[in-house]
XYZ file of C-alpha atoms in Angstrom:
560
model
C 99.208 73.906 84.771
C 100.505 72.562 81.392
C 98.101 69.916 80.149
C 100.646 67.249 79.283
C 103.394 68.259 81.705
C 106.157 65.617 81.857
C 108.907 66.136 84.370
C 111.079 63.541 82.592
C 111.225 65.801 79.581
C 113.006 68.557 81.643
C 116.802 68.795 81.791
C 117.747 67.016 85.006
C 120.110 70.009 85.982
C 117.055 72.220 85.846
C 115.207 69.928 88.116
C 118.167 69.799 90.529
C 118.321 73.611 90.529
C 114.637 73.787 91.285
C 115.042 71.293 94.184
C 117.740 73.610 95.529
C 115.307 76.518 95.446
C 112.789 74.640 97.462
C 110.510 73.363 94.650
C 110.343 69.646 95.705
C 107.068 68.070 94.595
C 106.160 67.492 90.859
C 103.114 69.738 91.468
C 105.339 72.627 92.685
C 107.702 72.157 89.789
C 104.886 71.945 87.219
C 103.463 75.216 88.537
C 106.821 77.019 88.387
C 107.449 75.817 84.881
C 103.987 76.263 83.439
C 103.164 78.890 80.893
C 99.667 79.044 82.395
C 100.511 79.287 86.097
C 97.528 79.149 88.555
C 99.111 80.459 91.876
C 96.986 83.401 92.987
C 94.902 84.264 96.037
C 91.437 85.396 96.907
C 91.612 89.174 97.011
C 89.321 89.250 100.043
C 92.085 87.650 102.104
C 93.557 91.102 102.211
C 92.621 92.863 105.405
C 89.768 95.505 104.779
C 89.165 94.459 101.193
C 85.431 94.065 101.663
C 85.356 97.567 103.250
C 87.307 99.045 100.360
C 85.075 97.389 97.831
C 82.002 98.889 99.546
C 83.573 102.380 99.406
C 84.319 102.083 95.653
C 80.893 100.762 94.780
C 79.071 103.360 96.904
C 80.971 106.131 95.185
C 80.148 104.670 91.728
C 76.487 104.239 92.607
C 76.088 107.757 93.948
C 77.970 109.136 90.879
C 80.659 110.675 93.129
C 84.055 111.611 91.804
C 86.855 109.178 92.676
C 90.458 110.547 92.786
C 93.314 108.106 92.468
C 96.323 109.389 94.489
C 99.542 107.770 93.267
C 103.279 107.929 93.622
C 105.868 109.372 91.221
C 107.791 106.113 90.425
C 106.930 103.421 87.899
C 104.983 101.395 90.463
C 102.918 104.456 91.349
C 102.341 105.351 87.655
C 101.170 101.865 86.757
C 99.123 101.477 89.907
C 97.301 104.756 89.114
C 96.751 103.736 85.490
C 95.481 100.273 86.546
C 92.663 101.729 88.724
C 91.816 104.488 86.169
C 91.449 101.894 83.453
C 89.475 99.460 85.515
C 87.144 102.044 87.028
C 86.444 103.654 83.678
C 84.393 100.496 82.991
C 82.009 101.685 85.698
C 82.173 105.436 85.779
C 83.677 108.448 83.941
C 83.796 110.619 87.031
C 87.451 109.982 87.678
C 90.646 112.033 88.259
C 94.149 111.402 89.525
C 96.869 113.172 91.460
C 100.568 112.472 91.306
C 102.607 114.599 93.837
C 105.704 116.363 92.589
C 108.815 114.556 93.764
C 110.506 117.897 94.235
C 107.896 120.202 95.760
C 105.707 117.690 97.758
C 107.743 114.565 98.120
C 106.429 111.019 98.745
C 102.973 110.236 100.016
C 99.902 112.329 100.988
C 100.235 115.958 101.898
C 97.635 118.407 103.224
C 97.897 120.863 100.350
C 97.127 117.996 97.911
C 94.206 116.952 100.083
C 92.763 120.457 100.022
C 93.234 120.659 96.223
C 91.599 117.344 95.691
C 88.594 118.287 97.970
C 88.157 121.642 96.070
C 88.115 119.728 92.743
C 84.823 117.940 93.872
C 86.223 114.402 94.645
C 84.426 112.473 97.239
C 86.595 109.364 97.462
C 90.380 109.268 97.426
C 92.021 105.986 96.677
C 95.738 105.939 97.309
C 97.986 103.575 95.402
C 101.608 102.654 96.383
C 101.480 105.101 99.271
C 99.529 106.274 102.341
C 100.246 103.728 104.974
C 102.119 106.161 107.215
C 99.958 109.189 106.361
C 97.811 109.333 109.509
C 97.831 113.166 109.925
C 97.246 113.802 106.238
C 94.281 111.308 106.125
C 92.681 112.931 109.235
C 92.997 116.312 107.502
C 91.445 114.895 104.271
C 88.519 113.447 106.381
C 88.018 116.838 108.102
C 87.428 118.220 104.584
C 84.733 115.717 103.938
C 86.761 113.308 101.927
C 86.370 109.508 102.135
C 89.766 107.829 101.830
C 90.844 104.306 101.014
C 94.555 103.482 101.338
C 95.980 100.816 99.171
C 99.680 100.360 99.619
C 102.404 97.723 100.102
C 105.105 99.569 102.115
C 105.766 98.485 105.677
C 103.268 99.813 108.078
C 103.404 100.117 111.901
C 100.188 100.165 114.010
C 101.005 103.526 115.502
C 101.347 105.208 112.090
C 98.437 103.573 110.226
C 95.880 106.142 109.154
C 92.318 106.127 110.524
C 90.600 104.795 107.347
C 90.419 101.452 105.561
C 93.887 100.290 104.597
C 94.530 97.511 102.139
C 98.151 96.504 102.507
C 99.470 92.913 102.894
C 102.368 94.284 105.082
C 100.201 95.878 107.664
C 99.684 94.295 111.102
C 97.008 91.589 111.446
C 96.867 91.081 107.664
C 96.981 87.312 106.909
C 97.315 87.507 103.120
C 99.444 84.584 102.154
C 101.933 86.605 99.989
C 103.592 89.724 101.320
C 105.567 90.592 98.178
C 102.924 92.383 96.088
C 103.945 95.766 94.530
C 101.639 98.686 94.847
C 100.319 97.841 91.397
C 99.740 94.254 92.575
C 97.600 95.578 95.437
C 95.692 97.878 93.067
C 95.111 94.962 90.742
C 93.578 92.850 93.644
C 91.266 95.728 94.466
C 90.049 95.766 90.878
C 89.727 91.893 90.988
C 87.665 92.162 94.206
C 85.279 94.903 92.821
C 84.789 92.939 89.631
C 83.999 89.633 91.375
C 81.636 91.321 93.705
C 79.333 92.743 90.951
C 80.013 90.075 88.377
C 82.132 92.029 85.958
C 84.004 90.186 83.194
C 87.526 89.175 84.346
C 89.075 90.960 81.256
C 88.234 94.280 82.999
C 91.072 93.685 85.360
C 93.239 91.042 83.548
C 93.669 93.458 80.754
C 95.946 95.582 83.089
C 98.319 92.671 83.763
C 100.935 94.179 81.346
C 100.991 97.305 83.684
C 101.174 94.968 86.788
C 104.192 93.249 85.344
C 105.999 96.577 84.571
C 105.313 98.008 88.025
C 106.189 94.884 89.888
C 109.538 94.404 87.998
C 110.263 98.198 88.283
C 109.831 98.148 92.077
C 112.215 95.140 92.348
C 109.652 92.959 94.096
C 110.330 89.222 94.479
C 109.290 87.316 91.299
C 108.007 84.303 93.154
C 104.662 82.967 94.301
C 101.715 85.169 93.138
C 104.109 87.736 91.569
C 105.476 84.966 89.241
C 101.890 84.321 88.060
C 100.987 87.989 87.579
C 104.356 88.869 85.823
C 104.230 85.806 83.538
C 100.803 86.726 82.231
C 101.741 90.339 82.242
C 104.829 89.782 80.065
C 102.637 87.848 77.633
C 100.408 90.810 77.241
C 103.379 93.155 76.791
C 104.657 90.956 73.965
C 101.207 90.730 72.441
C 101.321 94.425 71.654
C 97.701 94.780 72.795
C 98.491 98.186 74.546
C 99.462 100.617 71.872
C 101.089 103.068 74.351
C 103.351 100.312 75.583
C 103.973 99.013 72.115
C 105.138 102.455 71.018
C 107.501 102.872 73.993
C 108.955 99.469 73.486
C 109.696 100.007 69.824
C 111.035 103.453 70.341
C 113.617 102.362 72.906
C 114.879 99.527 70.647
C 113.217 96.447 72.184
C 111.770 93.664 70.062
C 108.100 92.896 70.720
C 107.653 89.142 71.180
C 110.968 88.974 73.057
C 110.499 91.470 75.959
C 111.788 89.821 79.117
C 111.836 90.848 82.736
C 115.322 92.036 82.236
C 114.237 94.286 79.300
C 111.493 95.708 81.586
C 113.892 96.298 84.516
C 116.687 97.963 82.416
C 114.664 99.295 79.480
C 111.031 100.138 80.108
C 111.059 100.867 83.798
C 113.917 103.382 83.711
C 112.128 105.339 81.028
C 108.932 105.529 83.017
C 110.819 106.443 86.144
C 112.847 109.099 84.311
C 109.695 111.182 83.733
C 109.081 111.439 87.454
C 112.721 112.180 88.110
C 113.146 114.826 85.473
C 109.637 116.381 84.827
C 106.310 115.076 86.245
C 105.238 111.420 86.690
C 101.755 112.509 85.642
C 103.086 112.396 82.141
C 103.485 108.575 82.578
C 99.834 108.253 83.510
C 98.890 110.537 80.597
C 100.780 108.216 78.289
C 98.897 105.088 79.439
C 95.573 106.918 79.351
C 96.037 108.493 75.910
C 94.188 107.228 72.776
C 95.791 109.670 70.324
C 98.647 108.333 68.260
C 100.168 111.873 67.932
C 99.964 112.450 71.711
C 101.429 108.980 72.395
C 104.309 109.615 70.074
C 104.982 113.089 71.625
C 104.930 111.759 75.183
C 107.301 108.848 74.282
C 109.725 111.409 72.754
C 109.628 113.346 76.017
C 110.113 110.177 78.023
C 113.148 109.310 75.938
C 114.640 112.833 76.421
C 113.984 112.606 80.088
C 115.941 109.269 80.313
C 118.927 110.764 78.579
C 118.887 113.652 80.954
C 118.544 111.238 83.871
C 121.641 109.312 82.681
C 123.765 112.474 82.467
C 122.742 113.728 85.797
C 123.195 110.300 87.331
C 126.714 109.927 86.107
C 127.635 113.386 87.251
C 126.319 112.904 90.783
C 127.919 109.377 90.947
C 131.344 110.719 90.087
C 130.857 113.428 92.830
C 129.938 110.786 95.339
C 132.932 108.622 94.447
C 135.308 111.582 95.050
C 133.659 112.261 98.483
C 134.018 108.452 99.422
C 137.639 108.413 98.315
C 138.489 111.491 100.552
C 136.616 109.963 103.571
C 138.132 106.472 103.447
C 141.670 107.684 102.611
C 141.784 108.925 106.232
C 141.887 105.497 107.739
C 142.361 103.362 104.620
C 139.005 101.700 104.658
C 135.454 102.157 103.369
C 133.051 103.111 106.089
C 130.564 100.509 107.280
C 127.648 102.668 106.177
C 128.195 105.218 103.423
C 126.288 108.472 104.242
C 126.902 111.384 101.804
C 125.608 114.965 102.078
C 125.187 116.838 98.895
C 124.257 120.645 98.873
C 123.565 120.904 95.236
C 122.292 117.805 93.510
C 119.330 116.753 91.462
C 117.309 114.704 94.032
C 115.472 112.826 91.300
C 118.487 110.528 90.570
C 120.050 110.161 94.035
C 118.141 106.803 94.541
C 119.805 105.327 91.459
C 123.178 106.667 92.509
C 122.710 105.196 95.985
C 122.038 101.777 94.281
C 125.119 102.016 92.111
C 127.377 102.836 95.048
C 125.731 100.028 97.117
C 126.702 97.576 94.256
C 130.271 98.994 93.828
C 131.281 99.073 97.553
C 128.881 96.444 98.985
C 127.811 98.797 101.725
C 124.411 100.254 102.679
C 124.260 103.805 101.299
C 122.295 107.002 102.063
C 122.461 110.120 100.077
C 121.188 113.328 101.583
C 120.256 116.310 99.281
C 119.747 119.717 100.664
C 116.326 121.376 99.975
C 115.476 125.070 99.925
C 113.901 124.941 103.353
C 117.091 123.863 105.096
C 116.054 120.261 105.271
C 117.735 117.261 103.756
C 115.992 114.635 101.726
C 117.498 111.260 102.167
C 117.326 108.168 99.963
C 118.891 104.915 101.021
C 119.702 101.469 99.506
C 120.833 98.445 101.457
C 122.790 95.208 100.884
C 121.315 91.654 101.368
C 121.162 90.788 105.085
C 120.697 94.279 106.390
C 117.227 95.581 106.823
C 117.536 99.347 106.062
C 113.977 100.138 107.185
C 114.678 98.463 110.573
C 117.985 100.246 110.922
C 116.558 103.698 110.214
C 113.435 103.129 112.319
C 115.667 103.258 115.336
C 116.250 106.930 114.560
C 112.723 107.783 113.456
C 112.578 110.598 116.061
C 115.103 112.390 114.050
C 113.142 112.463 110.859
C 110.392 114.741 109.714
C 109.080 111.947 107.435
C 110.217 108.352 106.893
C 109.081 105.181 105.114
C 110.162 102.355 102.813
C 111.197 98.670 102.606
C 113.942 96.281 103.770
C 116.089 97.247 100.771
C 115.261 100.981 100.316
C 113.979 103.886 102.331
C 113.311 107.551 102.062
C 113.371 110.215 104.799
C 113.504 113.903 105.496
C 115.796 115.294 108.205
C 116.861 118.635 109.616
C 120.503 119.543 109.151
C 120.986 119.774 112.890
C 120.043 116.113 113.318
C 122.406 114.663 110.690
C 125.349 114.304 113.105
C 123.123 112.369 115.513
C 122.087 110.230 112.622
C 125.703 109.444 111.739
C 126.545 108.560 115.248
C 123.489 106.413 115.725
C 124.162 104.524 112.524
C 127.835 104.032 113.347
C 126.842 102.424 116.674
C 124.130 100.280 115.017
C 126.524 98.962 112.346
C 129.206 98.223 114.959
C 126.754 96.183 116.858
C 125.442 94.385 113.796
C 129.120 93.553 112.702
C 129.886 92.243 116.202
C 126.960 89.817 115.712
C 127.767 89.029 112.040
C 131.316 89.794 111.140
C 130.680 88.668 107.496
C 127.754 91.089 107.007
C 129.811 93.377 104.650
C 131.727 90.703 102.978
C 130.634 90.201 99.370
C 129.638 86.589 98.817
C 130.194 85.012 95.402
C 127.724 82.150 95.395
C 126.788 79.895 92.559
C 124.140 77.206 91.968
C 126.303 74.642 90.175
C 129.796 73.966 88.889
C 129.981 73.009 85.161
C 132.624 72.148 82.652
C 132.638 73.955 79.343
C 131.418 70.793 77.518
C 128.311 70.750 79.704
C 127.240 74.069 78.264
C 125.246 73.072 75.160
C 122.647 75.072 73.185
C 119.852 72.724 74.596
C 121.115 73.303 78.102
C 121.261 77.086 77.643
C 117.789 77.029 76.194
C 116.355 74.995 79.053
C 117.429 77.697 81.425
C 114.829 80.042 79.938
C 112.335 77.998 82.004
C 113.392 80.065 85.006
C 112.077 83.231 83.446
C 110.862 85.700 84.460
C 113.999 86.261 86.499
C 114.671 88.917 89.014
C 114.761 89.456 92.818
C 114.006 86.252 94.549
C 114.292 84.214 91.332
C 117.662 85.168 90.045
C 119.139 83.650 86.893
C 121.029 80.470 87.907
C 124.729 81.195 88.532
C 127.340 78.743 87.451
C 131.032 78.255 88.167
C 133.087 77.203 85.173
C 136.834 76.485 85.204
C 139.032 76.677 82.194
C 141.708 78.436 80.172
C 141.284 81.849 78.610
C 141.597 81.832 74.838
C 141.006 84.456 72.123
C 140.969 87.316 74.495
C 139.645 90.562 73.062
C 138.610 94.054 74.296
C 135.264 95.702 73.472
C 133.355 98.760 74.446
C 133.944 102.356 73.464
C 136.954 102.654 75.763
C 137.997 98.963 75.524
C 136.699 98.563 79.127
C 134.970 95.167 78.602
C 136.429 91.769 77.587
C 135.197 88.771 75.677
C 137.021 85.441 75.411
C 136.597 81.765 75.112
C 136.935 79.642 78.183
C 138.549 76.440 76.958
C 138.285 72.984 78.721
C 141.571 71.630 79.976
C 141.893 69.292 77.027
C 140.999 72.017 74.601
C 138.121 69.934 73.077
C 135.349 72.421 73.925
C 134.811 76.048 75.031
C 132.098 78.412 76.058
C 132.093 82.102 74.835
C 132.350 84.619 77.620
C 131.714 88.348 77.944
C 132.555 90.598 80.998
C 130.485 93.677 81.621
C 130.641 95.757 84.733
C 132.853 93.676 86.884
C 135.770 95.164 88.944
C 138.241 96.791 86.729
C 141.121 94.988 88.487
C 139.703 91.592 87.731
C 139.284 92.597 84.010
C 142.815 93.970 83.770
C 144.362 90.922 85.247
C 142.911 88.687 82.453
C 145.556 87.238 80.168
C 145.682 84.823 77.276
C 146.323 81.285 78.484
C 145.435 82.051 82.179
C 143.616 79.330 84.127
C 140.503 80.799 85.898
C 137.125 80.230 87.409
C 134.412 82.232 85.999
C 131.113 82.899 87.835
C 128.086 84.053 85.882
C 124.846 83.223 84.088
C 124.443 81.260 80.881
C 122.107 82.216 78.004
C 121.638 81.809 74.299
C 123.204 84.527 72.118
C 121.208 85.202 68.915
C 122.967 87.274 66.270
C 122.504 87.588 62.439
C 120.464 84.299 62.399
C 123.072 82.378 64.393
C 122.550 80.919 67.804
C 125.340 80.122 70.257
C 125.851 79.799 73.972
C 127.232 82.728 75.958
C 128.316 83.135 79.623
C 127.783 86.554 81.129
C 130.573 86.712 83.643
C 130.104 88.478 86.969
C 133.361 87.534 88.672
C 136.633 85.858 87.750
C 139.163 84.174 90.052
C 142.731 83.270 88.909
C 143.577 79.577 89.437
C 147.203 79.928 88.529
């Protein structure tokens, strides 16, 4: 907590916004605003942590090889790198395994278990996966492997593997915070091991930059313990203490010292994810483990190339999906309650991103199914707020060959013959949900507070930075501002975006506004002199040494 924290020095609007978000006491507000937050929990509150620590220490003491088994997304890459870095303080007998997104899919598999066993490993520690791999764990144990699962995905008692599992979202785990990413759970394991044998805290705290990247990349809630981990982690990112991350940050055009959660979510994370989508996620781990300047530069070059390829593939598949949706909903004139698209020939590495974009565009849950060589379809799904996609799909788990995920996103594998049954089941489920909640698929435009243009000063905009790091669960405050459009201009390569000044009714003050990525119809209807309500976030715009306020508009309503 800040030493001389004085709540009276904080803009009263900020205090009101924090009250609305449930931060009532001065102690809670001080913790939220502090640059040195303290909210964290004893790692041994995680179920099976003591048993997991014993397995790690036993392997180290007996000089046995430890293999870290990760996932191919940014959370998996950072989780793997965290444990490799931490354990290297204790042993050099380490290896890692990242399955191929395309050939092996998510989670443990028997071929990988066999390969790891033959490599001489004695202990396998999973990160960001393993909670539903009962059969694969049993097979690994039959080969003589000891296995410790660390994960954060939802886990049911019937599917939990027969080995120690450290996962805040498993049954009977009373850990106070359920929102840790896979990298957060890996960090807590490192913390528990270090505390048990009296290692210096820097051995695990030095990995907080990777914890921040993985947590933000996996769109975990930036509240509670995650807020603490990510705040400290972003400080480390901006300190440039990790040369691999420093090189990546600089090469993708970000400015060290100013890297925010937004920059991680839309800059760093997509680049790390792109490697697993286009080539092999193992390159991401190799990047964070490399000490060679030349190798780091070469891997970063590959990472950037992968991200360019990812964008091109993503846009191509997105357009294909849009055409399919148009054909489907032209039949009855409305968008289906659940968008389920089958693609026979698509790069499965980007379908998750496309599903997310379609969800945002149509405000519908989306699943994209990609045909594989063995006549199966790999499905990836994304959901809207208020609809638990994991719960929905779990009703049809008997149709899947494999299945797992979160409330907001799931993956599964399904035989072609079962797709029709899945469609029918989903249609029935959605009809029942809509009968209970008719507004489920209605996009809600909420805002925290209504302001006038004259309220939006540089000091006020600056005070909103106290909400950082912002993301899921701690979104940037949204404001409603009414005014008259003035000085309307187009921008963007195709003139698809707009900027304007929103003038007060008496024309004595205005707030500069920009519109990116809102409905084209809303943008096209803008006109000089129109009276509107704009909804969006407010920030400082720094350009060429000048500082001004700016409203990033998400939605506009005509008031004429």
